[in-house]
C-alpha atoms as a printed R data frame, in Angstrom:
   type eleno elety resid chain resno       x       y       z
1  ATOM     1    CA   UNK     A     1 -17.253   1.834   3.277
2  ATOM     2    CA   UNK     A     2 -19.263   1.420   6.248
3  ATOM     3    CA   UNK     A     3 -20.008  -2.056   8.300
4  ATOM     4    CA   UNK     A     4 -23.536  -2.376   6.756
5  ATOM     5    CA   UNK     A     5 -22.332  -1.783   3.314
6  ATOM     6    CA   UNK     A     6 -19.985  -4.328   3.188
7  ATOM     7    CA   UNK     A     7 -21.263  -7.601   1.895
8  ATOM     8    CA   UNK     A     8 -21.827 -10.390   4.086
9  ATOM     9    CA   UNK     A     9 -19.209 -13.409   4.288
10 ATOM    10    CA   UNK     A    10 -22.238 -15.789   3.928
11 ATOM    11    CA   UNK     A    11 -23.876 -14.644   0.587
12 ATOM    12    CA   UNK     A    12 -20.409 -14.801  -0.911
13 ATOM    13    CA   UNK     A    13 -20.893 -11.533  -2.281
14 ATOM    14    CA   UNK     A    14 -17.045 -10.352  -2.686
15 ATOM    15    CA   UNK     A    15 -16.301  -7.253  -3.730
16 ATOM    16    CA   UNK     A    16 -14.108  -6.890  -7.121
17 ATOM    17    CA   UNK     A    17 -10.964  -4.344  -5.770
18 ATOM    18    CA   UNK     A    18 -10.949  -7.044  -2.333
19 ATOM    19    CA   UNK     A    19  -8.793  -4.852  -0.770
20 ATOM    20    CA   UNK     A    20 -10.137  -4.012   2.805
21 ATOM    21    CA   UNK     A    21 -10.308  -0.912   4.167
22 ATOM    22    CA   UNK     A    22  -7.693  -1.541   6.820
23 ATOM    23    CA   UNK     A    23  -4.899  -3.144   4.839
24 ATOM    24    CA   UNK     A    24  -5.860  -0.152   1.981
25 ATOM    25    CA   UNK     A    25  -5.102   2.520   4.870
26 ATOM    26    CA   UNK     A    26  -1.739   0.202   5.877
27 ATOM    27    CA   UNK     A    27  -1.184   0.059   2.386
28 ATOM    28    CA   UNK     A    28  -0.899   3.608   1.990
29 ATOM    29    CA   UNK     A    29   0.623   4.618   4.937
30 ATOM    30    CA   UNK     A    30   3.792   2.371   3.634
31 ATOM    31    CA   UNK     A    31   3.378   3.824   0.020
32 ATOM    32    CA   UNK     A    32   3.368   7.114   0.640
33 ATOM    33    CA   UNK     A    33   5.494   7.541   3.967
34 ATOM    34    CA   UNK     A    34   7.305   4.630   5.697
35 ATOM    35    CA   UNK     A    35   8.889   3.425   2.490
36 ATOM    36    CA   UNK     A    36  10.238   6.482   0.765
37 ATOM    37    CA   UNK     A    37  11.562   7.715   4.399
38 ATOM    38    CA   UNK     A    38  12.708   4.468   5.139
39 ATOM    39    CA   UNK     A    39  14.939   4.314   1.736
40 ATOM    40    CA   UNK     A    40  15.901   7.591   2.321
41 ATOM    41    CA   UNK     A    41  17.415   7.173   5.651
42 ATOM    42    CA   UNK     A    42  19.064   3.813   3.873
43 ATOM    43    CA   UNK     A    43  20.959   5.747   0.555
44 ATOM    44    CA   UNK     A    44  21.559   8.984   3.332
45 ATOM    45    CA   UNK     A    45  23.227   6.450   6.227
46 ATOM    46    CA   UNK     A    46  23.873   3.785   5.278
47 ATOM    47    CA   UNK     A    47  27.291   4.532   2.833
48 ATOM    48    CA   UNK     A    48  28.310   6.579   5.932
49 ATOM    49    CA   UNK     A    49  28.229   3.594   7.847
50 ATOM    50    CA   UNK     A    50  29.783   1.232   5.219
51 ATOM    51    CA   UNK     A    51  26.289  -0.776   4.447
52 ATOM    52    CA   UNK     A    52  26.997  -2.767   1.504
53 ATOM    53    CA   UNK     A    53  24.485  -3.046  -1.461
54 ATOM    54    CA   UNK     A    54  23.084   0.167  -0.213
55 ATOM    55    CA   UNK     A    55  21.896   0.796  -3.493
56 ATOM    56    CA   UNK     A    56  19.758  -2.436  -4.452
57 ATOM    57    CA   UNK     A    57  18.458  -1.890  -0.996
58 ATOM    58    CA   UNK     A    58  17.261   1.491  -2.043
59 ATOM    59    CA   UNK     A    59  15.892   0.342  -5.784
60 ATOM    60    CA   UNK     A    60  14.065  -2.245  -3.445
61 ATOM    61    CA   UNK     A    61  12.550   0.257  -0.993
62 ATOM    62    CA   UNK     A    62  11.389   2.221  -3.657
63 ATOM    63    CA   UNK     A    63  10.000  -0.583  -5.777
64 ATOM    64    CA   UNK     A    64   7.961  -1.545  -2.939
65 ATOM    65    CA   UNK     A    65   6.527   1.566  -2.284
66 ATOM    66    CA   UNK     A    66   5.100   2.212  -5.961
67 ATOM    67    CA   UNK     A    67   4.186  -1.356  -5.970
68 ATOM    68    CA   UNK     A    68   1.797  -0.575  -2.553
69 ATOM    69    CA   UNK     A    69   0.410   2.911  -4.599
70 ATOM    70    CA   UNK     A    70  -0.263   0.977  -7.414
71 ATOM    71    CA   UNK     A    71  -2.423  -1.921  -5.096
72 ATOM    72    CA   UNK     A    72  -4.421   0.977  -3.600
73 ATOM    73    CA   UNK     A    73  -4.575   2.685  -7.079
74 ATOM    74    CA   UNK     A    74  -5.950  -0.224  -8.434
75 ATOM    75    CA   UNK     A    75  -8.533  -0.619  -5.303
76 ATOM    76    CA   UNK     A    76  -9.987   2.867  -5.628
77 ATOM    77    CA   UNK     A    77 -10.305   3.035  -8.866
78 ATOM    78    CA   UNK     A    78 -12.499  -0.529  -9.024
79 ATOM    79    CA   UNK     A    79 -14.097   0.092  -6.025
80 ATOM    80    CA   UNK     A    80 -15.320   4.126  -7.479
81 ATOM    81    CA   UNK     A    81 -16.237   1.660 -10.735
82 ATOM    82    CA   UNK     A    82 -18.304  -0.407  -8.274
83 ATOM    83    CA   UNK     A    83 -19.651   1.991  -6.715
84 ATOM    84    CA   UNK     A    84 -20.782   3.792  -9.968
85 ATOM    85    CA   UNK     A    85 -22.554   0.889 -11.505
């Protein structure tokens, strides 16, 4: 979405999926690369190095990545809805 597409803080015209377009791309940059590398690197070092509760910190990692697809999921999918209408 470009500048002069976006609605304007003063009409309080907010968009229904709210996400903006920088936190979306931060979004899925975690989702789909820092997180699942990140927990891999845990459940792959971390027994080697004795890290306790290596595997709720895994579960975790992982939870938190789906849980960031399913925000921008969510976002595209209103805003193509939007968009549509």
């Amino acid at each position: 979405m470009q500048a002069s597409e976006r609605p304007s803080a003063s009409t309080g015209d907010v968009p229904d999926w709210l996400i903006p377009s920088r936190v979306y791309d931060i979004l899925k940059w975690l989702g789909l690369i820092v997180l699942p590398a990140l927990a891999l690197f845990v459940g792959t070092v971390g027994p080697a190095l004795g890290w306790t509760h290596v595997d709720a910190i895994v579960t975790t990692l992982n939870a938190l990545g789906i849980l960031a697809g399913a925000l921008i999921g969510v976002s595209a999918i209103k805003q193509r809805l939007d968009l549509a209408a």
